[in-house]
Amino acid sequence: MAQVDDTKENLQKCICGQCPSFNQCMKDQGEGLYCAKGKSSCEFDKEGCICGTCPLTPEYDLDGVYYCSIGKAE
Ligand code: SF4
Ligand code: SF4
């Protein structure tokens, strides 16, 4: 597992915006790419996590979920 680079390219690949847990607060804050940027500043309910199907998961050999809650992948 590698640290995820906080780049514009990676933010564009992030699929958090399609996730059932991604709420209006997260959208309003322009959040995403939590695996690189760290946890969300919003309160939210865990209604599923789709990181497993994100292109960055195989690219960086990630094995976690809910980075919006646990913080960035190390
Ligand atoms: S692994 Fe999860 S947090 Fe990281 S870019 Fe993909 S969807 Fe977003
Ligand atoms: S890190 Fe996972 S749970 Fe959080 S918004 Fe992204 S896909 Fe959804």
XYZ file of N, CA and C and ligand atoms in Angstrom:
238
model
N 0.846 -1.201 0.000
C 0.000 0.000 0.000
C 0.877 1.245 0.000
N 0.519 2.161 -0.885
C 1.306 3.391 -1.012
C 0.472 4.584 -0.577
N 1.141 5.644 -0.198
C 0.416 6.881 0.093
C -0.137 7.446 -1.195
N -1.353 7.922 -1.146
C -2.011 8.434 -2.341
C -1.609 9.896 -2.543
N -1.258 10.218 -3.770
C -0.849 11.587 -4.086
C -2.069 12.507 -4.187
N -1.962 13.652 -3.547
C -3.044 14.627 -3.553
C -2.936 15.498 -4.803
N -3.384 14.940 -5.912
C -3.276 15.646 -7.186
C -4.659 15.859 -7.808
N -4.700 16.793 -8.732
C -5.944 17.076 -9.447
C -6.393 15.846 -10.235
N -5.422 15.145 -10.804
C -5.731 13.944 -11.588
C -6.413 12.899 -10.699
N -5.889 12.718 -9.502
C -6.477 11.726 -8.596
C -7.857 12.171 -8.109
N -8.026 13.464 -7.862
C -9.344 13.954 -7.447
C -10.369 13.675 -8.540
N -9.946 13.796 -9.793
C -10.866 13.537 -10.905
C -11.236 12.058 -10.994
N -10.335 11.187 -10.525
C -10.618 9.743 -10.561
C -11.471 9.302 -9.376
N -11.493 10.118 -8.328
C -12.223 9.758 -7.103
C -13.716 9.636 -7.385
N -14.320 8.560 -6.872
C -15.748 8.324 -7.102
C -16.588 8.570 -5.850
N -16.010 9.217 -4.851
C -16.760 9.523 -3.624
C -18.091 10.225 -3.921
N -18.102 11.054 -4.963
C -19.317 11.793 -5.299
C -20.490 10.900 -5.642
N -20.216 9.635 -5.994
C -21.287 8.686 -6.320
C -21.643 7.802 -5.130
N -21.010 8.031 -4.005
C -21.163 7.154 -2.840
C -22.408 7.513 -2.037
N -23.125 6.518 -1.522
C -24.322 6.810 -0.721
C -24.022 7.566 0.575
N -22.799 7.498 1.062
C -22.448 8.217 2.300
C -22.076 9.680 2.044
N -21.832 10.008 0.792
C -21.390 11.356 0.428
C -22.595 12.294 0.457
N -22.600 13.240 1.402
C -23.799 14.061 1.598
C -23.610 15.505 1.095
N -24.636 16.292 1.336
C -24.640 17.663 0.822
C -23.497 18.492 1.407
N -23.223 18.305 2.700
C -22.121 19.044 3.332
C -20.815 18.744 2.610
N -20.552 17.479 2.360
C -19.313 17.083 1.676
C -19.243 17.704 0.286
N -20.399 17.720 -0.370
C -20.484 18.304 -1.712
C -20.206 19.798 -1.639
N -20.868 20.464 -0.690
C -20.715 21.916 -0.539
C -19.266 22.299 -0.230
N -18.569 21.447 0.517
C -17.173 21.725 0.873
C -16.212 21.363 -0.266
N -16.746 20.761 -1.328
C -15.895 20.345 -2.437
C -14.946 19.230 -2.043
N -15.419 18.369 -1.139
C -14.537 17.311 -0.628
C -14.423 16.127 -1.581
N -13.520 15.234 -1.255
C -13.262 14.014 -2.016
C -11.816 13.631 -1.802
N -11.398 12.575 -2.435
C -10.008 12.107 -2.343
C -9.549 12.024 -0.881
N -10.430 11.507 -0.062
C -10.138 11.413 1.378
C -8.932 10.523 1.656
N -8.687 9.554 0.780
C -7.550 8.640 0.987
C -6.222 9.393 0.912
N -6.231 10.571 0.270
C -5.023 11.402 0.207
C -5.123 12.618 1.118
N -6.300 13.204 1.188
C -6.471 14.478 1.902
C -6.796 14.309 3.375
N -7.282 13.143 3.751
C -7.664 12.933 5.142
C -9.157 13.025 5.349
N -9.573 12.911 6.614
C -10.993 12.736 6.899
C -11.832 13.967 6.592
N -13.130 13.726 6.490
C -14.091 14.775 6.176
C -14.273 15.722 7.353
N -14.594 16.973 7.051
C -14.927 17.945 8.090
C -16.424 17.930 8.374
N -17.159 17.113 7.654
C -18.617 17.052 7.794
C -19.031 15.909 8.708
N -20.230 16.039 9.267
C -20.836 14.900 9.943
C -21.617 14.123 8.893
N -21.547 12.808 8.969
C -22.246 11.996 7.976
C -22.544 10.620 8.540
N -23.520 9.958 7.919
C -23.861 8.588 8.292
C -23.155 7.632 7.351
N -22.648 6.546 7.897
C -22.009 5.520 7.063
C -23.085 4.696 6.377
N -23.297 4.990 5.105
C -24.344 4.296 4.348
C -23.743 3.455 3.232
N -22.500 3.100 3.385
C -21.794 2.312 2.388
C -20.570 3.065 1.939
N -19.594 2.331 1.431
C -18.372 2.937 0.907
C -18.011 2.221 -0.379
N -17.776 2.991 -1.429
C -17.498 2.412 -2.744
C -16.028 2.536 -3.147
N -15.170 2.837 -2.162
C -13.725 2.921 -2.463
C -13.211 1.660 -3.154
N -13.810 0.525 -2.834
C -13.364 -0.744 -3.423
C -13.453 -0.772 -4.935
N -14.346 0.035 -5.501
C -14.497 0.047 -6.955
C -13.835 1.279 -7.586
N -13.120 2.040 -6.789
C -12.436 3.232 -7.292
C -11.164 2.839 -8.038
N -10.862 3.506 -9.157
C -9.635 3.174 -9.895
C -8.359 3.360 -9.075
N -8.409 4.193 -8.038
C -7.199 4.397 -7.236
C -6.905 3.219 -6.314
N -7.897 2.409 -6.022
C -7.677 1.259 -5.132
C -6.653 0.285 -5.704
N -6.817 -0.180 -6.949
C -5.741 -1.019 -7.519
C -4.475 -0.218 -7.820
N -4.632 1.033 -8.219
C -3.473 1.842 -8.603
C -2.499 2.021 -7.434
N -3.057 2.211 -6.241
C -2.204 2.411 -5.055
C -2.231 1.202 -4.119
N -2.850 0.111 -4.574
C -2.901 -1.100 -3.766
C -3.524 -0.825 -2.392
N -4.631 -0.094 -2.403
C -5.316 0.257 -1.153
C -6.124 -0.930 -0.645
N -6.250 -1.029 0.661
C -7.059 -2.124 1.218
C -8.095 -1.632 2.227
N -8.281 -0.322 2.301
C -9.216 0.207 3.288
C -10.481 0.773 2.682
N -11.374 1.188 3.561
C -12.614 1.872 3.186
C -12.862 3.004 4.182
N -13.836 3.837 3.881
C -14.230 4.940 4.770
C -13.068 5.853 5.134
N -12.303 6.243 4.142
C -11.227 7.208 4.406
C -11.793 8.553 4.854
N -13.030 8.842 4.490
C -13.666 10.082 4.945
C -13.844 10.068 6.459
N -13.836 8.882 7.041
C -13.973 8.740 8.480
C -12.640 8.456 9.173
N -11.832 7.587 8.604
C -10.592 7.158 9.282
C -9.395 8.028 8.934
N -9.526 8.829 7.871
C -8.390 9.632 7.448
C -7.602 8.946 6.358
N -6.535 9.589 5.952
C -5.834 9.140 4.736
C -5.161 7.773 4.868
N -4.984 7.158 3.732
C -4.302 5.867 3.665
C -2.808 6.092 3.845
N -2.204 5.359 4.749
C -0.749 5.500 4.983
C -0.045 4.231 4.529
S -10.248 5.327 -2.765
Fe -12.125 6.266 -1.975
S -11.480 8.226 -1.063
Fe -9.833 7.497 -2.365
S -10.188 8.488 -4.326
Fe -11.169 6.488 -4.428
S -13.299 6.809 -3.821
Fe -12.133 8.637 -3.177
S -14.333 7.469 1.419
Fe -15.736 5.795 0.986
S -17.497 6.195 2.364
Fe -16.332 8.070 2.238
S -17.356 9.209 0.596
Fe -15.603 8.099 -0.319
S -16.489 6.211 -1.090
Fe -17.943 7.082 0.358
